[in-house]
mmCIF file of C-alpha atoms in Angstrom:
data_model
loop_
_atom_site.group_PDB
_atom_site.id
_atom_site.type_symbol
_atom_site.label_atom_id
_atom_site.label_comp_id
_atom_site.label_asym_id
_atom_site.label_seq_id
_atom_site.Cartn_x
_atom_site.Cartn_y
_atom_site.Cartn_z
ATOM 1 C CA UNK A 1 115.844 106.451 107.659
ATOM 2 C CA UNK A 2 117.399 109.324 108.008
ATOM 3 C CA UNK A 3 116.480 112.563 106.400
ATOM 4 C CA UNK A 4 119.953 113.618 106.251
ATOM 5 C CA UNK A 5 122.165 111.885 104.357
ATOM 6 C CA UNK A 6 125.934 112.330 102.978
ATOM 7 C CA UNK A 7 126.876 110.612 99.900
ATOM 8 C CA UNK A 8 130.526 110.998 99.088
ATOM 9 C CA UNK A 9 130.797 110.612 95.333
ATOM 10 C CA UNK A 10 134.478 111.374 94.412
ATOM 11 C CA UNK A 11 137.515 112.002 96.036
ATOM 12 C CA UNK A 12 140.737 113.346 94.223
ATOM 13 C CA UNK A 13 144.025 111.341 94.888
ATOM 14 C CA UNK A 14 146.225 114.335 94.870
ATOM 15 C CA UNK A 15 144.467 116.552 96.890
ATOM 16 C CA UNK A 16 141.784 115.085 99.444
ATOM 17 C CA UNK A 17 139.259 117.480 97.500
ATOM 18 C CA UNK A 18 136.080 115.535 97.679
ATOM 19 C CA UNK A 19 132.769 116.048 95.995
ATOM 20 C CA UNK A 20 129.589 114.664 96.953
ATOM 21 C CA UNK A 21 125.871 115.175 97.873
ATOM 22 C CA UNK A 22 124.324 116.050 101.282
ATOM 23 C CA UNK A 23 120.415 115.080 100.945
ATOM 24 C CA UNK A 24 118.048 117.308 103.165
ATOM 25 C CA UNK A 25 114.462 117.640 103.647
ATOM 26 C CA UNK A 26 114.199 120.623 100.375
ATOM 27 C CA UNK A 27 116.602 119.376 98.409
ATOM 28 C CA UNK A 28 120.237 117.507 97.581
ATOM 29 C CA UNK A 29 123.040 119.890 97.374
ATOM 30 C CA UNK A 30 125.675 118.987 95.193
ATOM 31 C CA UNK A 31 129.005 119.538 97.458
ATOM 32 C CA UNK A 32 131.629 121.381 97.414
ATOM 33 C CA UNK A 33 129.107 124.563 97.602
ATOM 34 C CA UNK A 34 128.885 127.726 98.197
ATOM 35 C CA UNK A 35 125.636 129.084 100.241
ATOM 36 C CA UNK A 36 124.858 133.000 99.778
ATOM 37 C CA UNK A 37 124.430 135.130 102.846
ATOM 38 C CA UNK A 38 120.888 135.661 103.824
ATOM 39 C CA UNK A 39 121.503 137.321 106.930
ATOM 40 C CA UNK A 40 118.150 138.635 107.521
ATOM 41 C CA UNK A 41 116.065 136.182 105.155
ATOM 42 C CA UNK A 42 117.317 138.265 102.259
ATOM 43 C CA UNK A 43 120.538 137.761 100.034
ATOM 44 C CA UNK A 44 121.079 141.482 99.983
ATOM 45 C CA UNK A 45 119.437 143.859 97.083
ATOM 46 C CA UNK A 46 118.583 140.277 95.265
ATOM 47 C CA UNK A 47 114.886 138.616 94.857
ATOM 48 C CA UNK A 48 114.970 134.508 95.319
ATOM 49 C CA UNK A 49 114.400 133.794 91.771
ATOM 50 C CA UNK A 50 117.713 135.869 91.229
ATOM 51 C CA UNK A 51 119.738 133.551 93.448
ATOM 52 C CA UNK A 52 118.277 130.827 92.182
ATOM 53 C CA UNK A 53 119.476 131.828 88.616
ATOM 54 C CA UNK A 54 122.654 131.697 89.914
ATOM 55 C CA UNK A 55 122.894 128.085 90.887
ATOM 56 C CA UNK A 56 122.746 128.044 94.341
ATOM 57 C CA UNK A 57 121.635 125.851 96.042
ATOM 58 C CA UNK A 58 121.612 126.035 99.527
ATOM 59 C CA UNK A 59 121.499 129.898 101.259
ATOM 60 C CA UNK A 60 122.291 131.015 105.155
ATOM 61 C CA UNK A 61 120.149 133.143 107.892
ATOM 62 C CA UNK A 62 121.321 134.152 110.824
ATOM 63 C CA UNK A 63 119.763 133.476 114.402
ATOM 64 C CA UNK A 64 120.844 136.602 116.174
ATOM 65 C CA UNK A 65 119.308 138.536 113.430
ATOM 66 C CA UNK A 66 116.072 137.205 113.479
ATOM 67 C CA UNK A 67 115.736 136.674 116.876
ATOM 68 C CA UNK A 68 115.751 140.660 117.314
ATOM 69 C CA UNK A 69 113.849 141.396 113.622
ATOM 70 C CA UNK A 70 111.231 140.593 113.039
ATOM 71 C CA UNK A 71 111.445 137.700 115.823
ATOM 72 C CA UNK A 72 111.595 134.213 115.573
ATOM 73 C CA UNK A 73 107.976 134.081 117.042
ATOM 74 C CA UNK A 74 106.817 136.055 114.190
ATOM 75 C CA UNK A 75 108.904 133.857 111.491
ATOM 76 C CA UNK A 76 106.889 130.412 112.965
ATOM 77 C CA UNK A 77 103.346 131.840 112.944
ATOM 78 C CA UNK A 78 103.911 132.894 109.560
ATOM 79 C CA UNK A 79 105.051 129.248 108.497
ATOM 80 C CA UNK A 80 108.738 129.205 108.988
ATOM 81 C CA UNK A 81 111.567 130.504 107.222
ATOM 82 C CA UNK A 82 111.310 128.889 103.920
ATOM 83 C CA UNK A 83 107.820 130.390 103.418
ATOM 84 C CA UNK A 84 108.694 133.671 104.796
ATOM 85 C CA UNK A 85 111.642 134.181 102.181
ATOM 86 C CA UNK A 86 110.036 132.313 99.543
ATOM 87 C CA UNK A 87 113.019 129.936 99.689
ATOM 88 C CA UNK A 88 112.090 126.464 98.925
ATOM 89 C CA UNK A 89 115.746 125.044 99.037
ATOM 90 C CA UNK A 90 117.868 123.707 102.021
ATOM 91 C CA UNK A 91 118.765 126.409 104.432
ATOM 92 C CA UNK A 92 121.007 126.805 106.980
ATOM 93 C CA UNK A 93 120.957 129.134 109.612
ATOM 94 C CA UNK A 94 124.090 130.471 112.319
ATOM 95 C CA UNK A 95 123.163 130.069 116.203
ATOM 96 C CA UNK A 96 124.470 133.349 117.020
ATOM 97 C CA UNK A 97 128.161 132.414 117.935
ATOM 98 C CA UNK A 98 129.983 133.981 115.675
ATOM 99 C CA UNK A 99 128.221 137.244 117.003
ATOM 100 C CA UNK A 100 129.866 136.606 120.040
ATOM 101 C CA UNK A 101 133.294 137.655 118.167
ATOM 102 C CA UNK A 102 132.081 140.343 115.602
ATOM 103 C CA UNK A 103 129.795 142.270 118.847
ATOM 104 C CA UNK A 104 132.195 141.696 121.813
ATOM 105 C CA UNK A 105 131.395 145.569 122.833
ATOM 106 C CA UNK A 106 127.835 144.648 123.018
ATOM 107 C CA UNK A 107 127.712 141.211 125.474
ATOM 108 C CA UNK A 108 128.517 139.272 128.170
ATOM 109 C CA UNK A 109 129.661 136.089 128.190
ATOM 110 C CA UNK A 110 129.858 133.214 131.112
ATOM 111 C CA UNK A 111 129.450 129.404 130.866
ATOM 112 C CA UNK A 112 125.833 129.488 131.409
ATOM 113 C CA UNK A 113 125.333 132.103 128.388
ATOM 114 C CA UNK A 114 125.923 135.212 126.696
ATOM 115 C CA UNK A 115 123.788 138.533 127.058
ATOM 116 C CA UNK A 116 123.844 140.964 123.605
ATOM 117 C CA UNK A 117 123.018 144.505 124.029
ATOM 118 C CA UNK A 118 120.807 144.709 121.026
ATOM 119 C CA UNK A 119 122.666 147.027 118.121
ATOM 120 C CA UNK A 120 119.689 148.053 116.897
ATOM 121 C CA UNK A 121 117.765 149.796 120.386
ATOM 122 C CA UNK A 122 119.744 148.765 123.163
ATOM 123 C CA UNK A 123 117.138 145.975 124.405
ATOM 124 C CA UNK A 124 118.744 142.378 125.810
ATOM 125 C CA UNK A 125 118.848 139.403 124.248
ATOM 126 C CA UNK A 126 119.736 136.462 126.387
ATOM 127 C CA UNK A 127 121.283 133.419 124.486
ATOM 128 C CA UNK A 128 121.780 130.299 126.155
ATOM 129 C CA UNK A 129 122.625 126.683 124.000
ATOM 130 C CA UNK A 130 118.920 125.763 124.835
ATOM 131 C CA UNK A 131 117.472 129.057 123.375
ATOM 132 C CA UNK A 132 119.806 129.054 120.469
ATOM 133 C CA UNK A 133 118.041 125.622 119.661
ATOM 134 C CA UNK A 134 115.202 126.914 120.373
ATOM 135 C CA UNK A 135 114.764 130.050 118.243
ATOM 136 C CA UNK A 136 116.353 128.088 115.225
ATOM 137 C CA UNK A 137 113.800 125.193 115.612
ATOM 138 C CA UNK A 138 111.188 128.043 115.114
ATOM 139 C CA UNK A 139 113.150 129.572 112.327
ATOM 140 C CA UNK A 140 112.517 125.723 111.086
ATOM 141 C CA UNK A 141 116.029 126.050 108.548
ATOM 142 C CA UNK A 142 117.486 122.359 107.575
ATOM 143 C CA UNK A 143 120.786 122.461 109.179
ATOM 144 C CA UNK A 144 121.207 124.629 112.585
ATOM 145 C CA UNK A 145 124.217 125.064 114.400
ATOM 146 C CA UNK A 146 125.643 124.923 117.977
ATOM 147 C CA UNK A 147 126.020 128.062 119.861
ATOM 148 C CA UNK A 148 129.786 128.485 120.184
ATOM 149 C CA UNK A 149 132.540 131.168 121.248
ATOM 150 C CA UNK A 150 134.889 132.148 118.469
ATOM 151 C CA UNK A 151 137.686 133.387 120.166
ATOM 152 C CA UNK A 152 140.181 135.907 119.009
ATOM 153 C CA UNK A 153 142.765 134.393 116.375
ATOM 154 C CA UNK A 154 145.349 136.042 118.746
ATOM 155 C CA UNK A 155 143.697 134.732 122.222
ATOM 156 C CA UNK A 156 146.369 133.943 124.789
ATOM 157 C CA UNK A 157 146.330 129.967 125.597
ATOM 158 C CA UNK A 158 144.459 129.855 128.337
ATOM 159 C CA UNK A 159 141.448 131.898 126.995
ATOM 160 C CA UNK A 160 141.467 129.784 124.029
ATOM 161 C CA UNK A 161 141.255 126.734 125.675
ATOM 162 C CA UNK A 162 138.771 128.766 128.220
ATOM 163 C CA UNK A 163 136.536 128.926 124.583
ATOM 164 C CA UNK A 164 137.208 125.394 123.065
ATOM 165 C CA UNK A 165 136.053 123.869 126.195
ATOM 166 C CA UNK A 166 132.995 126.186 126.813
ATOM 167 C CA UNK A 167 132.260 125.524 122.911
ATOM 168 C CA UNK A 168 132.246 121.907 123.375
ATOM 169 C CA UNK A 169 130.342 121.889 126.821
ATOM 170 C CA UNK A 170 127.850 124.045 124.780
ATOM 171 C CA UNK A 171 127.304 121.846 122.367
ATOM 172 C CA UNK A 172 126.437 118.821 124.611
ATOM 173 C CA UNK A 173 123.490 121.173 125.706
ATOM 174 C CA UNK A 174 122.314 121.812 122.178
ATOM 175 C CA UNK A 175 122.171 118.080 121.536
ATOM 176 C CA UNK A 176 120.356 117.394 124.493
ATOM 177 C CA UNK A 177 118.029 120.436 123.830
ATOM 178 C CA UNK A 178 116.761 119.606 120.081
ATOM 179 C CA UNK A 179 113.236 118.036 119.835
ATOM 180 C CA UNK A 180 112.686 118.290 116.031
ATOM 181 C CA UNK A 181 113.999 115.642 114.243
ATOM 182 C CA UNK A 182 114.341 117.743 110.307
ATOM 183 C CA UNK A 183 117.179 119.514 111.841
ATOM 184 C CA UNK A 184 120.738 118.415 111.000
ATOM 185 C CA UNK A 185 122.747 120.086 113.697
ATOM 186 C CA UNK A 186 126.285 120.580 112.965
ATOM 187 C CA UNK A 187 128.898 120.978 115.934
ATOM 188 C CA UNK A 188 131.928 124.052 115.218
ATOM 189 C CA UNK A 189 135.247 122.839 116.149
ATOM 190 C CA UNK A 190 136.993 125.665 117.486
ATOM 191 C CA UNK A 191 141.026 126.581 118.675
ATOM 192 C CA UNK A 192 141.997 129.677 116.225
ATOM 193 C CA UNK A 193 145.022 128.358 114.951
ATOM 194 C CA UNK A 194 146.420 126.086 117.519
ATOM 195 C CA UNK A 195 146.428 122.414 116.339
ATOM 196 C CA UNK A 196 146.720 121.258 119.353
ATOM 197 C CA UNK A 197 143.295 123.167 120.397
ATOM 198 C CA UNK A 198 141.795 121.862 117.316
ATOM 199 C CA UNK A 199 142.183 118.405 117.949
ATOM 200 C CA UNK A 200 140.912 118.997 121.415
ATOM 201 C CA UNK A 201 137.688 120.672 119.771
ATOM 202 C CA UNK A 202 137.528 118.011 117.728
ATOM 203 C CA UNK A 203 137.561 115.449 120.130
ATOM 204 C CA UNK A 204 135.177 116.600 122.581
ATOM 205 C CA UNK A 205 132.641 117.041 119.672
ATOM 206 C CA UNK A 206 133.038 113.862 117.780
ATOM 207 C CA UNK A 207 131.684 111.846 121.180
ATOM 208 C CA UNK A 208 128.760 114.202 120.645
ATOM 209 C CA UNK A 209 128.541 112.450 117.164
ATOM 210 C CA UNK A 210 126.794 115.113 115.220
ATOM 211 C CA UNK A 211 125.723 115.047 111.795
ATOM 212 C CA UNK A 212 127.723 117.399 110.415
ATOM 213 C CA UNK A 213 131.076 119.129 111.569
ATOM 214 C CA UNK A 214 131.417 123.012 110.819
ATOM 215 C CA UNK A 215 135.300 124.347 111.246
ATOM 216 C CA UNK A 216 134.675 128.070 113.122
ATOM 217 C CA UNK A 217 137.111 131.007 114.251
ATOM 218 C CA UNK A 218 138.729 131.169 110.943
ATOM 219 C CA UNK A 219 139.278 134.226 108.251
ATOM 220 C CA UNK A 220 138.763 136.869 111.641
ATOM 221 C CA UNK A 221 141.939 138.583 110.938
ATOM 222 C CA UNK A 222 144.884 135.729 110.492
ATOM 223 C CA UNK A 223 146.939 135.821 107.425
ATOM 224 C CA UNK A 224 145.699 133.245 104.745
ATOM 225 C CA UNK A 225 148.681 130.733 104.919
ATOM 226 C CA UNK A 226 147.601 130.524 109.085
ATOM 227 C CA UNK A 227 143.851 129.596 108.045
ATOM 228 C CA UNK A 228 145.319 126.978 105.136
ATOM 229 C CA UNK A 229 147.692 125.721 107.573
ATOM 230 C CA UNK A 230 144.754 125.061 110.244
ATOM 231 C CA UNK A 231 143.002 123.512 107.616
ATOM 232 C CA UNK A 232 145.685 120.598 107.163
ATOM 233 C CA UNK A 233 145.916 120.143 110.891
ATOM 234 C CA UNK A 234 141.477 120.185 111.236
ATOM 235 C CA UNK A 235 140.301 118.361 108.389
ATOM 236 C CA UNK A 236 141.609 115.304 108.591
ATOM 237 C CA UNK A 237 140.314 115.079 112.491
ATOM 238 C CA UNK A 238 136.587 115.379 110.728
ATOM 239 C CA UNK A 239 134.330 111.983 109.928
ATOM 240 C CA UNK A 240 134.579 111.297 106.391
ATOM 241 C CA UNK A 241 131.465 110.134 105.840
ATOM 242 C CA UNK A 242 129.725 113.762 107.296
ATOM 243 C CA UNK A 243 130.233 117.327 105.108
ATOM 244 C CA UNK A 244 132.094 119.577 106.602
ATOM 245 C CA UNK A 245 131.691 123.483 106.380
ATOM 246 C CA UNK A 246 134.211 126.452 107.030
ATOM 247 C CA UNK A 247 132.158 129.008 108.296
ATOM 248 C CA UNK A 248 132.395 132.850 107.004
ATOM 249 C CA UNK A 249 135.061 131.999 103.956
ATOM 250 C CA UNK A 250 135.671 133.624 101.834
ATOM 251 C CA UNK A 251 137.500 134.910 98.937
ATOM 252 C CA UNK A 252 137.740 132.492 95.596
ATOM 253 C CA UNK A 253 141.131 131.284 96.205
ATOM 254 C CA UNK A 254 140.097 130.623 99.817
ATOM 255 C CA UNK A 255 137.295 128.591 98.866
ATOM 256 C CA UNK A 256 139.319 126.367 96.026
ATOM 257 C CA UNK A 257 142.390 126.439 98.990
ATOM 258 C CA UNK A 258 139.254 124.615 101.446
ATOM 259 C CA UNK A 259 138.089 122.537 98.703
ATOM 260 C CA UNK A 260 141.723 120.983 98.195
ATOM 261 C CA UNK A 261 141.591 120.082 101.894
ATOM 262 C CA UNK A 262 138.592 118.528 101.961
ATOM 263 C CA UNK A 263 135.850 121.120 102.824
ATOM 264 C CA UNK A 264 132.388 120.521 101.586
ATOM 265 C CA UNK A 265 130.255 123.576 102.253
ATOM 266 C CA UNK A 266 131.342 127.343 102.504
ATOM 267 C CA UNK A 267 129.300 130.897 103.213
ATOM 268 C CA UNK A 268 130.236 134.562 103.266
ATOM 269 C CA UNK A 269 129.247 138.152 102.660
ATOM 270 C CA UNK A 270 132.279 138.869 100.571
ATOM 271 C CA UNK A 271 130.256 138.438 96.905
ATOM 272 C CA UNK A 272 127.407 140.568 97.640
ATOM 273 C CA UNK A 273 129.698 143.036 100.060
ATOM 274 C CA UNK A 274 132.098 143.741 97.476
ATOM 275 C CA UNK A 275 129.289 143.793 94.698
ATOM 276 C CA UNK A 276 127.631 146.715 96.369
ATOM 277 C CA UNK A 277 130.863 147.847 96.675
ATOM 278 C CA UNK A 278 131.989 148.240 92.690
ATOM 279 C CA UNK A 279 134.258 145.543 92.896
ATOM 280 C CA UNK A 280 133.327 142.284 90.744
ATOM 281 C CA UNK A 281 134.954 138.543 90.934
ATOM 282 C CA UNK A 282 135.703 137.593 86.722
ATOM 283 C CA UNK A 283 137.632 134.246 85.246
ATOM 284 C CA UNK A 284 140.528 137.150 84.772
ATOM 285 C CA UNK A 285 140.707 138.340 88.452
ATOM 286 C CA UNK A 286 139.138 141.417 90.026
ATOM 287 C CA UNK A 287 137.361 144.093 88.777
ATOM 288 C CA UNK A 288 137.219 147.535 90.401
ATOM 289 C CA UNK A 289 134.327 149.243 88.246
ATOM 290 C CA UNK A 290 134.950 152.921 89.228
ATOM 291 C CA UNK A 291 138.252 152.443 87.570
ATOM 292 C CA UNK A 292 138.631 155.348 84.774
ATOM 293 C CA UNK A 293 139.598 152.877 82.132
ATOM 294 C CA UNK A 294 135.935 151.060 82.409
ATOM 295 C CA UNK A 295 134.067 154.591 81.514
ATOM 296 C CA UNK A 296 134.092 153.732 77.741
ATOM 297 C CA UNK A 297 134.553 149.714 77.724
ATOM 298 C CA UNK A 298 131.531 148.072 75.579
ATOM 299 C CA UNK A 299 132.399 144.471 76.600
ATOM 300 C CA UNK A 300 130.964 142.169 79.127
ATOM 301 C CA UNK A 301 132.327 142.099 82.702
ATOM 302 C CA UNK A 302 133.370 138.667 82.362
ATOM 303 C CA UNK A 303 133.442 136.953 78.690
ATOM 304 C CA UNK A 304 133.756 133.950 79.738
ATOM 305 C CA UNK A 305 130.425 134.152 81.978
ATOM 306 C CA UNK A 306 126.664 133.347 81.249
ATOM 307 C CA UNK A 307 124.740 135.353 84.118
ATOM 308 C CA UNK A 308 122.121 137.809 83.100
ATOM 309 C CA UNK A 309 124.637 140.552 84.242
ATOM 310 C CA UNK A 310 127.481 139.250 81.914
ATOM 311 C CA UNK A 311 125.032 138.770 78.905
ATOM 312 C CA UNK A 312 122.852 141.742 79.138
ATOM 313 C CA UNK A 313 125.090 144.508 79.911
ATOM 314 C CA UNK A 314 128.508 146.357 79.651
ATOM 315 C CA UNK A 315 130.976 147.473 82.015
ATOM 316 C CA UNK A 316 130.862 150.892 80.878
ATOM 317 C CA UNK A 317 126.862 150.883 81.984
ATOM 318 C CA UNK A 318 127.974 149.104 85.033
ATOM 319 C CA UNK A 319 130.359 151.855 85.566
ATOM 320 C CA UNK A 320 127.859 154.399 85.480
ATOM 321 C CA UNK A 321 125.674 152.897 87.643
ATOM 322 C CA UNK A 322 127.937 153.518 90.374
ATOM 323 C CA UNK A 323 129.353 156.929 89.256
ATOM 324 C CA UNK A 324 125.643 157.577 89.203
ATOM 325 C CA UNK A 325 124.596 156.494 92.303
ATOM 326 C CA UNK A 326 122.165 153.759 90.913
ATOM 327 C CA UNK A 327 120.648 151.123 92.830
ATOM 328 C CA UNK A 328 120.745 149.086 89.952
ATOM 329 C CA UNK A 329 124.721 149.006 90.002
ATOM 330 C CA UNK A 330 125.000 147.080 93.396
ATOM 331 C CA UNK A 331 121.992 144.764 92.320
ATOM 332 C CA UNK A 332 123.458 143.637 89.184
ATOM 333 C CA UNK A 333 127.067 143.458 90.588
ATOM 334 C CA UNK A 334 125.738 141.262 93.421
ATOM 335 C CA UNK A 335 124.220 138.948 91.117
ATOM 336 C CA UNK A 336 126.886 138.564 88.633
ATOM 337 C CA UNK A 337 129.708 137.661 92.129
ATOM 338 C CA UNK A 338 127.201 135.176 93.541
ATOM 339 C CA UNK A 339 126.528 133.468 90.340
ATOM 340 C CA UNK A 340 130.446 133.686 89.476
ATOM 341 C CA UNK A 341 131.103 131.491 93.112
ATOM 342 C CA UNK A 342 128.681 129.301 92.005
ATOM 343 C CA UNK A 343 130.195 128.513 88.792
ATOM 344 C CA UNK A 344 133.687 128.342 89.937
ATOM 345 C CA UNK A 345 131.986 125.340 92.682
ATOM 346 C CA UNK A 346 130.489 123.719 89.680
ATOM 347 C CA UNK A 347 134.104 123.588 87.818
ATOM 348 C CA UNK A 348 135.645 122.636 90.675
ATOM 349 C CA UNK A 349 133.367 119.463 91.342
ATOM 350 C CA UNK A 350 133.742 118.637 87.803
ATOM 351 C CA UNK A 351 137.588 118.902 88.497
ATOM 352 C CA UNK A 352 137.445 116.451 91.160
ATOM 353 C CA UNK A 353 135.178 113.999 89.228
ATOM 354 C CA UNK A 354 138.122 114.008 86.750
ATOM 355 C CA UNK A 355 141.088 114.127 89.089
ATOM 356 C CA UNK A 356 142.770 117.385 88.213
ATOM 357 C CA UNK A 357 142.069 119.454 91.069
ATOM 358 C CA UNK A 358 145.575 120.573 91.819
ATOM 359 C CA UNK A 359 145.655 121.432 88.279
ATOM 360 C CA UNK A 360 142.524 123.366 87.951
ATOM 361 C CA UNK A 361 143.784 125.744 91.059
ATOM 362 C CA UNK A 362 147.631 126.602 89.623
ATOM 363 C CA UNK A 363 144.941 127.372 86.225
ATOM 364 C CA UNK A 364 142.790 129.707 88.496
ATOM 365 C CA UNK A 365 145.858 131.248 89.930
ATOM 366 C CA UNK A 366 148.050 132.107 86.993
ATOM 367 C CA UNK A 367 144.771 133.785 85.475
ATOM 368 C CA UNK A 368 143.863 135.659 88.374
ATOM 369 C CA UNK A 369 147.512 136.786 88.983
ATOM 370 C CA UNK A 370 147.033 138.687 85.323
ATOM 371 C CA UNK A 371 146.421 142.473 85.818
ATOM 372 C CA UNK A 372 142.918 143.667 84.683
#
C-alpha cells in the first residue's frame, strides 16, 4: 500500500470547497492547509516548537536554496532534512522552478535545462529535471515537485505555450528519474491565465498520473479576479481523488477564494514577510503596528486570538518593538500571522464539514472590510 494516501472527507454543495486528509510518511495533514515557508530549513526568526504551536502542520524548503547552502550533500550525510531542521512533520520542498521566474537575470534556460548564476557568489548551478529529483531525494522531504518554467503572467502565446509544453516534457523526466519510493511527487500545471493553456497543462500531466497536482504561475503580478478566474477554469481539470496545491498564495482572502474552488494545500512568505514587516493579519483586518494610534493601546493584537503573541502581550509593546528596533518585534509578529493562517484553515474546514462555506467567506469579508 501506498504511503501516500488522499482521503476526501467533505465536500460543500455550494462551493466545491473540500476538506480532507493527505496521509504521508510523518504525519496526516488535515486539508485545506496552509504550510509556512521554510525556505532555507528555517521558518524565518521562528524555532520549530514555535511553528508547531501554531498548528501547522506541514512546512516548505526550497531546492534551489539548499542546493547552493549548505548543499544538499551536506543535508543527506547529516540525516536528511527532517533531522537537520528538527522538523518531524510532512515536508514539502520546491524543485527550483519557480526560481526560474523570480531570478530570470541570473539563468539560462533551454529544453535540456536551466543554468542559475548563483545570487549569493556568482558560482553555476546547473538544473536539469533529473538533478532536481535528485537533490530533493537527498533533501529526503515527503512531497517533491517537478522542475517547471513559470512563465510571465503577461507571456505572449507562443512563449507560453513554449513553457507549458517544456513544463510538461519536464515532468515526464522527473517521473522517470525518481528511485525513492517515500516521495509523493506532484506535477505543476502551468498556462498563466489562459484556459486554454491550462487545460493543455493539464492534460499532458494527468497521462503522467502523478500523485498530486500543484497549480503554478499564479499571484506573479495578475490582478486577483485573473488568478480566481484561472482557478474556475484549472480546478475542475484536477483528479478528485488527489490534493491539489496553489503554489506561492497568498493573502487570507486568497487562500479562503482557493479553498471555495477546491484547493487543498497552500504556501507563501506573505505571514512571516509582512510580520517582520510591522504589519499583522487579525479577525478585524490588518494591522499596521507603527501606526501612531497603537503607541498607547493596552489590548491584545487580536481579541479574538489564542497565540502566545495575542495572550502575552500588547500592541503598544509590539509597537515599540519596532519603533525600537527590536528583534523581538518581527519574531513575535511572525508567530502571531502564521498561527492566525492556521486558525482561519481550521475554521474554514470546520465550515465545510457543516456546509456554510460561502457563508463563512461574505463573514470574513464584511469584518475585514471594517477599518482598524
Amino acid at each position: 500500500m501506498s504511503r501516500f494516501r488522499f482521503e476526501l472527507i467533505a465536500v460543500d454543495p455550494q462551493t466545491g470547497a473540500r476538506t480532507g486528509r493527505f496521509h504521508t510518511p510523518h504525519g496526516v495533514v488535515e486539508t485545506p492547509a496552509f504550510m509556512p515557508v521554510g525556505t532555507l530549513a528555517t521558518v524565518k526568526g521562528l524555532t520549530t516548537e514555535m511553528v508547531r504551536q501554531t498548528g501547522a502542520q506541514m512546512v516548505l524548503a526550497n531546492t534551489y536554496h539548499l542546493a547552493l547552502r549548505p548543499g544538499a550533500d551536506v543535508v543527506e550525510e547529516l540525516g536528511g532534512l527532517h533531522k537537520f531542521m528538527n522538523w518531524d512533520g510532512p515536508i514539502l520542498t520546491d524543485s527550483g522552478g519557480f526560481q526560474v521566474f523570480s531570478l530570470t537575470a541570473l539563468r539560462k534556460i533551454d529544453d535540456h535545462h536551466v543554468v542559475f548564476k548563483s545570487h549569493i557568489d556568482g558560482s553555476l548551478l546547473e538544473l536539469t529535471p533529473e538533478q532536481a529529483v535528485r537533490i530533493q531525494e537527498q533533501l529526503g522531504a515527503d512531497v517533491i515537485m517537478c522542475l517547471d518554467e513559470c512563465p510571465p503572467h503577461d507571456a505572449p502565446p507562443e512563449r507560453l505555450r513554449q513553457a507549458v509544453d517544456r513544463t510538461t516534457a519536464w515532468a515526464a523526466r522527473c517521473r522517470e528519474a525518481q528511485q525513492r519510493s517515500d516521495q509523493a511527487l506532484f506535477g505543476i500545471v502551468q498556462g498563466a491565465t489562459d484556459p486554454e493553456m491550462r487545460a493543455r497543462s493539464a492534460e499532458g500531466l494527468l497521462k503522467l498520473d502523478f500523485p498530486g497536482y500543484a497549480i503554478g504561475g499564479l499571484s506573479v503580478g495578475e490582478a486577483p479576479e485573473e488568478m480566481y478566474r484561472t482557478l474556475d477554469a484549472t480546478t475542475p481539470l484536477l483528479p478528485t481523488e488527489k490534493p491539489r496545491y496553489l503554489m506561492g498564495v497568498g493573502k487570507p482572502i486568497d487562500l479562503v477564494e482557493g479553498v471555495l474552488r477546491g484547493v487543498d494545500l497552500f504556501d507563501c512568505v506573505i505571514p512571516t514577510r509582512n510580520g517582520r514587516n510591522a504589519s499583522a493579519f487579525t479577525s478585524q483586518g490588518q494591522v499596521k503596528l507603527r501606526n501612531q494610534k497603537h503607541r498607547t493601546d493596552p489590548g491584545p493584537l487580536d481579541p479574538e486570538c489564542a497565540c502566545p503573541v495575542c495572550r502575552q502581550y500588547s500592541r503598544a509593546y509590539l509597537r515599540h518593538l519596532f519603533i525600537a528596533e527590536e528583534m523581538l518585534g518581527p519574531i513575535l509578529l511572525s508567530w502571531h500571522n502564521i498561527a492566525y493562517y492556521q486558525q482561519l484553515m481550521q475554521n474554514l474546514r470546520l465550515a465545510i464539514r457543516e456546509g456554510r462555506a460561502a457563508a463563512f467567506r461574505e463573514g470574513l469579508l464584511a469584518r475585514w472590510n471594517e477599518s482598524v
